[in-house]
Amino acid sequence: MNTATTATVSLGGVTIGLGILAWTLAKWWKAGGSKGPGPGGGGGRDPKALLPFATSMALGMVAVTAAGGLIGTAAVFLLNSGSMVGNWSLTAVTGTVTPEVTRSGLKALTPGGCALLAIYFVVLVALWKSGAKVFKGKIASGIVCGCLLGLSAGFSGVASIALVTITNTVGDKITGVIL
């Protein structure tokens, strides 16, 4: 069964994903402070500090479009869990309904794209195993954020389409699979 084509994301899930993204960016912005040169300071805000989060977020966005297997099933589990928690929290905090906001025309990974996803996953696991506690937290939160935002109809869903296209193209070229 292709879980990517049956997976949906709700407004609650997107809210949780955007909350994780906002939290990460706010912590990064605050960590930069007013160090260094530049108008109004902010010269200490190093974009490289966002790399662990951004690369793992990209992995989550691509993983949620996988055709199943362990990676795809885990990504859809994170998506469903985040949507459930988000739905509950939005209803409890604001009293609003939480409609589905899944984009139409989902793009799935090709066999070559799935092979590249598996390689990407292995690299991120290796980095996670060798990293410090803070580094591990950035990777874990990025994956959850990517899984929650990857199927949305908003801007993050458009970014996910681009990531899946790039993954498919590069994966097909590397593995020699041309469909």
Phi, psi and omega in degrees: 000135179272100183290337182294324182279343179256354180283142177227156178237141180258170177301325178296318178296317178296322178297317177296315179300314179292329176295317177297317179297315179296319178300313181297314180293323178294318178295320178295317181296316180293323181296332180289328179055214180247034180282152170077181184282173177117154179294124180074015181077207179084005180292344181273359180279097185272117179300335179296337179293339179272352184302314180300319180293313184295318181291324178285330175295320177297320177299315179298319180296322180282321183298326183289347176261002179294158185281005181130222183067189182294315183292312180296318180294319177295320180295317179292325175298315177298319179298311181295319179295315179296321178295320180296313179295318179296318178299314179298314184292320178295318179294318181290321185276317186246344181078012183271164174274160182236092181286166174285140180232033180287136179288153177273160179066051180301139179256127182257163178282144173278171176303319177294322176296322177294322178296317178294322176300317179298319178294315178302317179297316179298317179297315180292325176295318178298317177294320180296317181296328184266359185266167176283173184300317180296318179298316179297321178295320178295319180293313181297315181292327178294319179296314179298314179301314180296319178297321182285330184262345187296331182256004185288158181278355182275199184300321181296328176293324176293319176298321179296321178300316179297318180296318179294319178298315179296316180299315179297314182297310181293316179299318179293321179292316182293316184275347180082013179271117176239118181262000000 
